[in-house]
């Protein structure tokens, strides 16, 4: 298990290009299963979750390999429909393969993903969407077995679940007739999935709005797609610069995909300017407290940016209230931040952050992907040396966190 050793107290300076979006590429890799041909995914980040997805595709009989910055998948002749427990456990979000496997193979078998560090991760909305499309779903012994020829349906999601929206889209592409998905998630990752499916010949429209329409059984073929930059990685790097101070530029990023994050940083006193392909942030004074930050489905404040932004607000003046409305247990970084001198009080979904003038180095442990990234942000703004263990969590979503931060002048190494 690796550990980051961070020597804090140095401002960040420089420019870094943000890698492709994890939460866009995972459903896109599942979508490759639908196309009897070769797909090329450019700007595909090299992450442990991506490698796990490629393992699943190979297990299902596809050719799946990395070629530099791209990944090539050929699903001309998939043979399998079951995802073994070992691979399911490797990546909780592998439930995203359910709709695509069922649509292509007529059946699917995988184990229930179970919980994760963020609390229970139910998939009831995924399964109700599959049932609405005519799929038979059996749940037994922690496993899922789905089968049936799918037919178009009007699906209504009780909440705009990102994964359930994606699974419904992927299944509906193979259904006879038209499917509508109402109360669909509006995240940019949904738009990316629609764009990719369209490149394969599928007839999908409405992504980015609350109602998505899919005309099933369009003839599909291979295609290519370039994954946009990861908005949460960008938010993380902005939070790091806000905590450490300095001037940074992030290139390749569409600022519109994280405008709620940059708005909070501006209110806290950072100078933020955006161009069509870059975001620049300058921070030369302690951050001010800001009005309550409430996480919400897109276009609200993204839950994944809550931990890094909390780390930034922990050092500064004033008080900021965070309300985590998406996940039940997304404050596991708070106790670790407290070991670095942060003053944060948690009451259920509410965390009250009292800014302190200084954070100090400590030995801390990452409990999840974004919480671990938050600890690195805090370490960069702390005085002294911090050891952040549990780096495997960060490897799920950051291609080379230490490399990118070192390029911005951080003293960080992996041991
Ligand atoms: C996706 O998770 C992302 N993961 C998460 O990013 C992100 O935090 C989340 O969307 C919200 O934006 C990927 O895209 C791989 P949801 P997902 O379904 O699809 C409840 C990261 O750090 N729910 O929108 O699992 C659920 O419990 C990860 O990159 C049900 O009740 O999120 C949660 O409270 C973390 N039943 C809420 O909805 C269901 O069937 C939102 O979950 C599904 C979800």
Short mmCIF file of C-alpha atoms and ligand atoms in Angstrom, two decimals:
data_model
loop_
_atom_site.label_atom_id
_atom_site.label_comp_id
_atom_site.label_asym_id
_atom_site.label_seq_id
_atom_site.Cartn_x
_atom_site.Cartn_y
_atom_site.Cartn_z
CA UNK A 1 0.00 0.00 0.00
CA UNK A 2 1.51 3.34 -1.01
CA UNK A 3 1.76 6.56 0.95
CA UNK A 4 2.14 10.16 -0.20
CA UNK A 5 4.77 12.22 1.62
CA UNK A 6 3.91 15.90 1.21
CA UNK A 7 6.01 18.84 2.36
CA UNK A 8 3.51 21.66 2.62
CA UNK A 9 3.77 25.41 2.89
CA UNK A 10 4.81 26.09 -0.71
CA UNK A 11 2.54 27.99 -3.13
CA UNK A 12 1.59 26.20 -6.35
CA UNK A 13 2.71 27.77 -9.63
CA UNK A 14 2.40 26.58 -13.20
CA UNK A 15 0.14 24.90 -15.73
CA UNK A 16 -1.13 21.36 -16.01
CA UNK A 17 -3.37 19.58 -18.50
CA UNK A 18 -6.30 17.76 -16.87
CA UNK A 19 -6.74 14.13 -17.92
CA UNK A 20 -9.89 12.53 -19.31
CA UNK A 21 -12.97 12.11 -17.14
CA UNK A 22 -13.26 8.85 -15.19
CA UNK A 23 -17.03 9.11 -14.81
CA UNK A 24 -17.45 9.67 -18.54
CA UNK A 25 -15.18 6.86 -19.69
CA UNK A 26 -16.57 4.09 -17.44
CA UNK A 27 -20.09 4.04 -19.00
CA UNK A 28 -18.54 4.62 -22.43
CA UNK A 29 -16.42 1.47 -22.01
CA UNK A 30 -19.60 -0.43 -21.09
CA UNK A 31 -21.27 1.03 -24.21
CA UNK A 32 -18.50 -0.45 -26.39
CA UNK A 33 -20.10 -3.82 -25.66
CA UNK A 34 -23.13 -2.81 -27.74
CA UNK A 35 -21.19 -2.27 -30.98
CA UNK A 36 -20.19 -5.19 -33.26
CA UNK A 37 -16.99 -3.44 -34.27
CA UNK A 38 -13.93 -1.57 -33.10
CA UNK A 39 -14.20 1.46 -30.81
CA UNK A 40 -11.33 3.87 -30.13
CA UNK A 41 -11.60 6.01 -27.00
CA UNK A 42 -9.09 8.87 -27.07
CA UNK A 43 -7.86 10.75 -23.97
CA UNK A 44 -8.80 7.72 -21.89
CA UNK A 45 -7.22 8.12 -18.43
CA UNK A 46 -5.04 5.29 -17.11
CA UNK A 47 -6.82 4.63 -13.81
CA UNK A 48 -7.36 1.48 -11.77
CA UNK A 49 -11.13 1.74 -12.42
CA UNK A 50 -10.44 1.89 -16.16
CA UNK A 51 -8.12 -1.12 -15.99
CA UNK A 52 -10.84 -3.01 -14.09
CA UNK A 53 -13.33 -2.14 -16.84
CA UNK A 54 -10.96 -3.44 -19.51
CA UNK A 55 -10.60 -6.67 -17.50
CA UNK A 56 -14.39 -7.06 -17.49
CA UNK A 57 -14.59 -6.46 -21.27
CA UNK A 58 -11.90 -9.09 -21.86
CA UNK A 59 -13.72 -11.51 -19.57
CA UNK A 60 -16.79 -11.04 -21.74
CA UNK A 61 -14.81 -11.99 -24.85
CA UNK A 62 -13.94 -8.56 -26.21
CA UNK A 63 -10.53 -7.38 -27.33
CA UNK A 64 -9.64 -4.46 -25.07
CA UNK A 65 -6.22 -2.85 -24.99
CA UNK A 66 -4.51 0.41 -24.29
CA UNK A 67 -2.68 2.09 -27.17
CA UNK A 68 -0.95 5.10 -25.62
CA UNK A 69 -3.49 7.78 -24.66
CA UNK A 70 -6.28 5.74 -26.28
CA UNK A 71 -8.07 2.49 -25.52
CA UNK A 72 -9.27 0.18 -28.30
CA UNK A 73 -12.20 -2.17 -27.71
CA UNK A 74 -13.56 -4.67 -30.25
CA UNK A 75 -16.86 -6.29 -29.22
CA UNK A 76 -17.51 -8.02 -32.54
CA UNK A 77 -18.02 -11.38 -30.87
CA UNK A 78 -18.63 -11.19 -27.14
CA UNK A 79 -19.28 -14.58 -25.63
CA UNK A 80 -19.87 -13.99 -21.94
CA UNK A 81 -22.58 -12.41 -19.84
CA UNK A 82 -21.40 -12.94 -16.28
CA UNK A 83 -19.08 -10.63 -14.37
CA UNK A 84 -17.27 -12.61 -11.66
CA UNK A 85 -17.37 -11.42 -8.07
CA UNK A 86 -13.63 -10.75 -8.10
CA UNK A 87 -14.02 -8.16 -10.87
CA UNK A 88 -17.22 -6.71 -9.38
CA UNK A 89 -15.45 -6.17 -6.08
CA UNK A 90 -12.54 -4.51 -7.84
CA UNK A 91 -14.81 -1.70 -9.01
CA UNK A 92 -18.12 -0.93 -7.33
CA UNK A 93 -19.43 0.99 -10.30
CA UNK A 94 -19.17 -2.10 -12.56
CA UNK A 95 -22.96 -2.36 -12.19
CA UNK A 96 -22.86 0.07 -15.13
CA UNK A 97 -22.19 -2.97 -17.35
CA UNK A 98 -25.60 -4.49 -16.53
CA UNK A 99 -27.70 -2.74 -19.18
CA UNK A 100 -25.14 -3.20 -21.94
CA UNK A 101 -24.54 -6.92 -21.25
CA UNK A 102 -28.27 -7.62 -21.05
CA UNK A 103 -28.94 -5.67 -24.22
CA UNK A 104 -26.21 -7.37 -26.24
CA UNK A 105 -26.34 -10.90 -24.80
CA UNK A 106 -29.99 -11.24 -23.74
CA UNK A 107 -28.89 -12.11 -20.23
CA UNK A 108 -26.53 -10.84 -17.54
CA UNK A 109 -25.20 -12.13 -14.25
CA UNK A 110 -23.26 -10.14 -11.70
CA UNK A 111 -22.97 -9.83 -7.96
CA UNK A 112 -24.63 -6.90 -6.21
CA UNK A 113 -22.01 -4.19 -5.86
CA UNK A 114 -22.66 -3.82 -2.14
CA UNK A 115 -21.72 -0.75 -0.20
CA UNK A 116 -18.60 1.30 -0.38
CA UNK A 117 -16.82 3.94 1.65
CA UNK A 118 -19.60 6.46 0.93
CA UNK A 119 -22.24 4.34 2.60
CA UNK A 120 -24.81 1.95 1.09
CA UNK A 121 -24.88 2.14 -2.69
CA UNK A 122 -28.36 0.83 -3.59
CA UNK A 123 -29.17 -0.08 -7.18
CA UNK A 124 -32.97 -0.28 -6.88
CA UNK A 125 -33.41 2.42 -9.54
CA UNK A 126 -31.14 0.53 -11.94
CA UNK A 127 -33.19 -2.65 -11.46
CA UNK A 128 -36.56 -0.93 -11.73
CA UNK A 129 -35.43 0.58 -15.05
CA UNK A 130 -34.38 -2.86 -16.33
CA UNK A 131 -37.73 -4.33 -15.22
CA UNK A 132 -39.60 -1.48 -16.90
CA UNK A 133 -37.85 -2.47 -20.14
CA UNK A 134 -39.11 -6.04 -19.75
CA UNK A 135 -36.01 -7.52 -18.22
CA UNK A 136 -36.58 -10.31 -15.67
CA UNK A 137 -34.43 -9.63 -12.60
CA UNK A 138 -33.70 -12.27 -9.98
CA UNK A 139 -31.84 -11.27 -6.86
CA UNK A 140 -30.44 -14.14 -4.79
CA UNK A 141 -27.44 -14.74 -2.51
CA UNK A 142 -26.07 -11.28 -3.21
CA UNK A 143 -26.14 -11.93 -6.94
CA UNK A 144 -28.19 -10.57 -9.81
CA UNK A 145 -29.44 -12.55 -12.80
CA UNK A 146 -31.21 -10.65 -15.57
CA UNK A 147 -32.66 -11.99 -18.79
CA UNK A 148 -35.19 -11.23 -21.53
CA UNK A 149 -35.66 -9.41 -24.80
CA UNK A 150 -36.07 -5.73 -24.01
CA UNK A 151 -38.85 -3.50 -25.28
CA UNK A 152 -39.14 0.27 -25.14
CA UNK A 153 -40.83 1.78 -22.06
CA UNK A 154 -41.49 5.04 -20.25
CA UNK A 155 -39.09 5.00 -17.31
CA UNK A 156 -39.49 7.48 -14.46
CA UNK A 157 -36.62 7.75 -11.99
CA UNK A 158 -37.61 8.74 -8.44
CA UNK A 159 -34.32 10.63 -8.23
CA UNK A 160 -31.87 11.69 -10.94
CA UNK A 161 -29.41 8.84 -10.37
CA UNK A 162 -26.37 9.09 -12.67
CA UNK A 163 -25.76 5.34 -12.81
CA UNK A 164 -29.41 4.41 -13.22
CA UNK A 165 -29.77 6.92 -16.05
CA UNK A 166 -26.72 5.43 -17.77
CA UNK A 167 -27.88 1.83 -17.30
CA UNK A 168 -31.32 2.70 -18.65
CA UNK A 169 -29.77 4.39 -21.72
CA UNK A 170 -27.47 1.44 -22.38
CA UNK A 171 -30.31 -1.09 -22.10
CA UNK A 172 -32.78 1.00 -24.11
CA UNK A 173 -30.42 1.11 -27.11
CA UNK A 174 -31.12 -2.63 -27.55
CA UNK A 175 -34.86 -2.50 -26.81
CA UNK A 176 -37.59 -2.81 -29.46
CA UNK A 177 -39.28 0.57 -29.75
CA UNK A 178 -38.90 3.93 -28.06
CA UNK A 179 -37.84 4.51 -24.44
CA UNK A 180 -38.19 7.74 -22.48
CA UNK A 181 -36.27 8.33 -19.26
CA UNK A 182 -37.93 11.00 -17.12
CA UNK A 183 -36.13 12.70 -14.22
CA UNK A 184 -32.87 11.63 -15.85
CA UNK A 185 -29.56 12.82 -14.39
CA UNK A 186 -28.26 15.91 -16.24
CA UNK A 187 -24.54 15.48 -15.51
CA UNK A 188 -22.04 16.22 -18.32
CA UNK A 189 -21.10 12.53 -18.20
CA UNK A 190 -24.61 11.69 -19.45
CA UNK A 191 -24.06 14.03 -22.41
CA UNK A 192 -20.74 12.32 -23.12
CA UNK A 193 -22.46 8.92 -23.11
CA UNK A 194 -25.14 10.16 -25.52
CA UNK A 195 -22.45 11.59 -27.80
CA UNK A 196 -20.60 8.28 -27.84
CA UNK A 197 -23.74 6.20 -28.43
CA UNK A 198 -24.63 8.53 -31.31
CA UNK A 199 -21.16 7.92 -32.79
CA UNK A 200 -22.01 4.20 -32.77
CA UNK A 201 -25.23 4.86 -34.70
CA UNK A 202 -27.65 4.80 -31.77
CA UNK A 203 -30.58 7.23 -31.75
CA UNK A 204 -30.44 8.98 -28.35
CA UNK A 205 -31.44 12.56 -27.59
CA UNK A 206 -32.16 14.82 -24.63
CA UNK A 207 -29.04 14.14 -22.54
CA UNK A 208 -28.31 17.12 -20.31
CA UNK A 209 -32.05 17.62 -19.79
CA UNK A 210 -34.39 15.70 -17.49
CA UNK A 211 -36.01 13.73 -20.33
CA UNK A 212 -33.96 11.41 -22.55
CA UNK A 213 -35.43 9.55 -25.53
CA UNK A 214 -33.92 6.42 -27.08
CA UNK A 215 -35.11 4.79 -30.31
CA UNK A 216 -33.97 1.19 -29.83
CA UNK A 217 -32.47 -1.33 -32.22
CA UNK A 218 -30.80 1.16 -34.56
CA UNK A 219 -28.02 -0.67 -36.43
CA UNK A 220 -24.77 -0.10 -34.53
CA UNK A 221 -21.14 -0.02 -35.63
CA UNK A 222 -17.77 0.83 -34.10
CA UNK A 223 -16.79 4.44 -33.55
CA UNK A 224 -14.30 6.83 -32.01
CA UNK A 225 -14.66 9.38 -29.25
CA UNK A 226 -12.43 11.76 -27.32
CA UNK A 227 -13.14 11.92 -23.60
CA UNK A 228 -13.39 15.48 -22.20
CA UNK A 229 -11.30 16.57 -19.20
CA UNK A 230 -12.31 15.40 -15.74
CA UNK A 231 -14.22 18.19 -14.02
CA UNK A 232 -13.67 16.71 -10.55
CA UNK A 233 -9.91 16.39 -11.07
CA UNK A 234 -9.97 20.04 -12.18
CA UNK A 235 -11.95 21.00 -9.06
CA UNK A 236 -9.42 19.11 -6.93
CA UNK A 237 -6.47 20.99 -8.41
CA UNK A 238 -8.22 24.34 -7.96
CA UNK A 239 -8.90 23.45 -4.32
CA UNK A 240 -5.26 22.49 -3.87
CA UNK A 241 -4.13 25.88 -5.19
CA UNK A 242 -6.69 27.66 -3.01
CA UNK A 243 -5.34 25.86 0.04
CA UNK A 244 -1.63 26.22 -0.75
CA UNK A 245 -1.86 29.64 -2.40
CA UNK A 246 -0.23 30.59 -5.72
CA UNK A 247 -1.20 30.87 -9.39
CA UNK A 248 -2.20 27.84 -11.45
CA UNK A 249 -3.61 27.22 -14.93
CA UNK A 250 -5.57 24.09 -15.85
CA UNK A 251 -5.74 23.42 -19.58
CA UNK A 252 -8.14 21.28 -21.60
CA UNK A 253 -10.99 22.00 -19.20
CA UNK A 254 -14.46 23.27 -20.10
CA UNK A 255 -15.02 25.74 -17.24
CA UNK A 256 -18.80 25.50 -17.73
CA UNK A 257 -18.71 21.97 -16.28
CA UNK A 258 -17.54 23.21 -12.89
CA UNK A 259 -18.99 26.70 -12.64
CA UNK A 260 -20.56 26.02 -9.21
CA UNK A 261 -17.10 25.16 -7.89
CA UNK A 262 -15.37 28.23 -9.32
CA UNK A 263 -18.21 30.40 -7.96
CA UNK A 264 -17.48 29.19 -4.41
CA UNK A 265 -13.74 29.78 -4.85
CA UNK A 266 -14.37 33.33 -6.13
CA UNK A 267 -16.62 34.04 -3.13
CA UNK A 268 -13.83 32.77 -0.87
CA UNK A 269 -11.50 35.38 -2.36
CA UNK A 270 -9.71 33.58 -5.18
CA UNK A 271 -9.19 35.28 -8.54
CA UNK A 272 -10.63 32.88 -11.13
CA UNK A 273 -10.68 33.49 -14.87
CA UNK A 274 -11.93 31.09 -17.50
CA UNK A 275 -11.30 30.80 -21.22
CA UNK A 276 -12.87 28.25 -23.58
CA UNK A 277 -10.07 25.76 -22.88
CA UNK A 278 -8.49 26.74 -19.58
CA UNK A 279 -9.16 27.90 -16.04
CA UNK A 280 -6.73 30.11 -14.13
CA UNK A 281 -6.83 30.58 -10.35
CA UNK A 282 -4.82 32.95 -8.17
CA UNK A 283 -4.92 32.89 -4.38
CA UNK A 284 -2.76 35.23 -2.32
CA UNK A 285 -4.74 35.74 0.86
CA UNK A 286 -6.43 33.48 3.43
CA UNK A 287 -9.77 32.18 2.16
CA UNK A 288 -12.94 33.81 3.52
CA UNK A 289 -15.91 31.80 4.72
CA UNK A 290 -18.70 31.51 2.12
CA UNK A 291 -22.48 30.96 2.27
CA UNK A 292 -23.59 27.33 2.74
CA UNK A 293 -22.31 24.84 0.15
CA UNK A 294 -25.08 22.33 -0.58
CA UNK A 295 -24.26 19.34 -2.79
CA UNK A 296 -26.92 18.54 -5.38
CA UNK A 297 -27.45 16.77 -8.69
CA UNK A 298 -26.01 18.65 -11.67
CA UNK A 299 -26.03 21.57 -12.26
CA UNK A 300 -25.82 21.92 -8.47
CA UNK A 301 -22.59 21.77 -6.51
CA UNK A 302 -21.00 18.34 -7.23
CA UNK A 303 -20.73 15.98 -4.26
CA UNK A 304 -17.36 14.77 -5.53
CA UNK A 305 -15.92 18.28 -5.11
CA UNK A 306 -17.16 18.60 -1.50
CA UNK A 307 -14.13 16.95 0.18
CA UNK A 308 -11.40 18.93 -1.66
CA UNK A 309 -13.30 22.22 -1.23
CA UNK A 310 -13.76 21.48 2.47
CA UNK A 311 -9.99 20.98 2.79
CA UNK A 312 -9.41 24.39 1.19
CA UNK A 313 -11.98 26.13 3.42
CA UNK A 314 -10.47 24.52 6.53
CA UNK A 315 -7.54 26.92 6.30
CA UNK A 316 -8.54 30.59 6.32
CA UNK A 317 -10.88 32.90 8.17
CA UNK A 318 -14.59 32.68 8.75
CA UNK A 319 -16.99 29.79 8.80
CA UNK A 320 -18.47 27.69 5.98
CA UNK A 321 -21.37 25.24 6.29
CA UNK A 322 -21.40 22.19 3.99
CA UNK A 323 -24.56 20.14 3.46
CA UNK A 324 -23.96 16.72 1.83
CA UNK A 325 -27.27 15.82 0.21
CA UNK A 326 -26.17 12.99 -2.08
CA UNK A 327 -24.33 10.37 -0.02
CA UNK A 328 -24.92 9.28 3.56
CA UNK A 329 -21.33 8.94 4.64
CA UNK A 330 -19.13 11.40 2.85
CA UNK A 331 -17.37 13.07 5.78
CA UNK A 332 -14.77 10.43 6.56
CA UNK A 333 -12.02 12.92 5.70
CA UNK A 334 -13.15 15.23 8.55
CA UNK A 335 -11.43 13.35 11.39
CA UNK A 336 -8.24 13.16 9.34
CA UNK A 337 -8.37 16.89 8.60
CA UNK A 338 -8.80 17.48 12.34
CA UNK A 339 -5.50 15.67 12.92
CA UNK A 340 -3.95 18.44 10.80
CA UNK A 341 -5.51 21.13 12.99
CA UNK A 342 -8.79 21.71 11.16
CA UNK A 343 -11.82 22.76 13.24
CA UNK A 344 -14.87 21.02 11.71
CA UNK A 345 -18.07 19.96 13.46
CA UNK A 346 -20.30 17.31 11.80
CA UNK A 347 -24.00 16.90 12.60
CA UNK A 348 -25.50 14.30 10.24
CA UNK A 349 -25.41 15.71 6.71
CA UNK A 350 -24.11 19.09 7.91
CA UNK A 351 -20.45 19.93 8.45
CA UNK A 352 -19.52 23.32 9.95
CA UNK A 353 -15.99 24.35 8.96
CA UNK A 354 -14.36 27.03 11.14
CA UNK A 355 -11.33 28.31 9.18
CA UNK A 356 -8.05 28.19 11.11
CA UNK A 357 -4.96 30.32 10.29
CA UNK A 358 -2.68 27.32 9.94
CA UNK A 359 -2.81 23.58 9.32
CA UNK A 360 0.12 21.37 10.38
CA UNK A 361 1.56 18.17 9.01
CA UNK A 362 0.37 14.81 10.40
CA UNK A 363 0.03 11.12 9.56
CA UNK A 364 -3.41 10.70 7.98
CA UNK A 365 -5.24 7.95 6.14
CA UNK A 366 -7.42 8.14 3.02
CA UNK A 367 -10.74 6.30 3.40
CA UNK A 368 -12.11 6.97 -0.09
CA UNK A 369 -11.21 8.51 -3.44
CA UNK A 370 -12.19 12.16 -3.00
CA UNK A 371 -11.62 12.21 0.75
CA UNK A 372 -8.05 11.10 0.11
CA UNK A 373 -7.61 13.85 -2.48
CA UNK A 374 -8.88 16.32 0.13
CA UNK A 375 -6.15 15.23 2.54
CA UNK A 376 -3.52 15.89 -0.14
CA UNK A 377 -4.99 19.37 -0.74
CA UNK A 378 -4.80 20.13 2.98
CA UNK A 379 -1.25 18.74 3.18
CA UNK A 380 -0.13 21.15 0.46
CA UNK A 381 -1.41 24.08 2.56
CA UNK A 382 -0.11 22.73 5.88
CA UNK A 383 3.16 23.63 7.60
CA UNK A 384 5.51 20.68 7.76
CA UNK A 385 5.35 17.15 6.41
CA UNK A 386 2.18 15.08 6.00
CA UNK A 387 2.02 11.35 5.28
CA UNK A 388 -1.21 10.35 3.48
CA UNK A 389 -1.65 6.56 3.39
CA UNK A 390 -4.22 4.68 1.30
CA UNK A 391 -3.04 6.07 -2.03
CA UNK A 392 -4.78 3.19 -3.84
CA UNK A 393 -8.02 5.09 -3.27
CA UNK A 394 -6.70 8.09 -5.19
CA UNK A 395 -5.35 5.84 -7.97
CA UNK A 396 -8.97 5.02 -8.84
CA UNK A 397 -9.65 8.56 -10.05
CA UNK A 398 -6.38 10.46 -10.50
CA UNK A 399 -4.03 9.32 -13.25
CA UNK A 400 -0.92 10.70 -11.59
CA UNK A 401 -1.85 12.97 -8.72
CA UNK A 402 1.72 13.33 -7.50
CA UNK A 403 3.01 14.02 -11.01
CA UNK A 404 0.48 16.73 -11.76
CA UNK A 405 0.93 18.43 -8.39
CA UNK A 406 4.74 18.24 -8.64
CA UNK A 407 4.41 19.93 -12.07
CA UNK A 408 2.73 22.77 -10.17
CA UNK A 409 5.64 22.99 -7.75
CA UNK A 410 4.40 20.74 -4.94
CA UNK A 411 6.87 18.71 -2.89
CA UNK A 412 5.08 15.35 -3.04
CA UNK A 413 6.35 11.80 -3.51
CA UNK A 414 4.88 8.31 -3.40
CA UNK A 415 6.57 5.74 -1.13
C1 LIG B 1 -21.93 8.58 -9.87
O1 LIG B 1 -22.19 7.59 -8.88
C2 LIG B 1 -20.44 8.83 -9.81
N1 LIG B 1 -19.71 7.60 -10.12
C3 LIG B 1 -20.06 9.32 -8.41
O2 LIG B 1 -18.67 9.63 -8.43
C4 LIG B 1 -20.83 10.60 -8.11
O3 LIG B 1 -20.53 11.02 -6.80
C5 LIG B 1 -22.34 10.32 -8.25
O4 LIG B 1 -22.62 9.80 -9.57
C6 LIG B 1 -23.17 11.59 -8.06
O5 LIG B 1 -22.79 12.54 -8.98
C7 LIG B 1 -19.56 7.24 -11.41
O6 LIG B 1 -20.05 7.89 -12.31
C8 LIG B 1 -18.77 5.98 -11.67
P1 LIG B 1 -26.06 8.20 -8.16
P2 LIG B 1 -23.64 6.87 -8.84
O7 LIG B 1 -26.71 6.96 -8.66
O8 LIG B 1 -24.15 6.69 -10.21
C9 LIG B 1 -28.86 6.96 -4.54
C10 LIG B 1 -16.44 9.53 -7.67
O9 LIG B 1 -15.90 10.00 -6.65
N2 LIG B 1 -29.29 5.84 -5.38
O10 LIG B 1 -26.34 9.49 -8.85
O11 LIG B 1 -23.55 5.70 -7.96
C11 LIG B 1 -27.42 6.81 -4.06
O12 LIG B 1 -27.37 6.02 -2.89
C12 LIG B 1 -17.79 8.84 -7.58
O13 LIG B 1 -15.96 9.64 -8.83
C13 LIG B 1 -30.36 5.06 -4.98
O14 LIG B 1 -30.96 5.27 -3.92
O15 LIG B 1 -24.48 8.01 -8.11
C14 LIG B 1 -26.98 8.21 -3.81
O16 LIG B 1 -27.42 8.60 -2.52
C15 LIG B 1 -18.26 8.75 -6.14
N3 LIG B 1 -30.75 4.01 -5.76
C16 LIG B 1 -27.76 9.03 -4.85
O17 LIG B 1 -28.81 8.17 -5.31
C17 LIG B 1 -30.12 3.72 -6.95
O18 LIG B 1 -30.54 2.76 -7.64
C18 LIG B 1 -26.96 9.46 -6.05
O19 LIG B 1 -26.38 8.31 -6.58
C19 LIG B 1 -29.04 4.53 -7.34
C20 LIG B 1 -28.64 5.59 -6.55
#
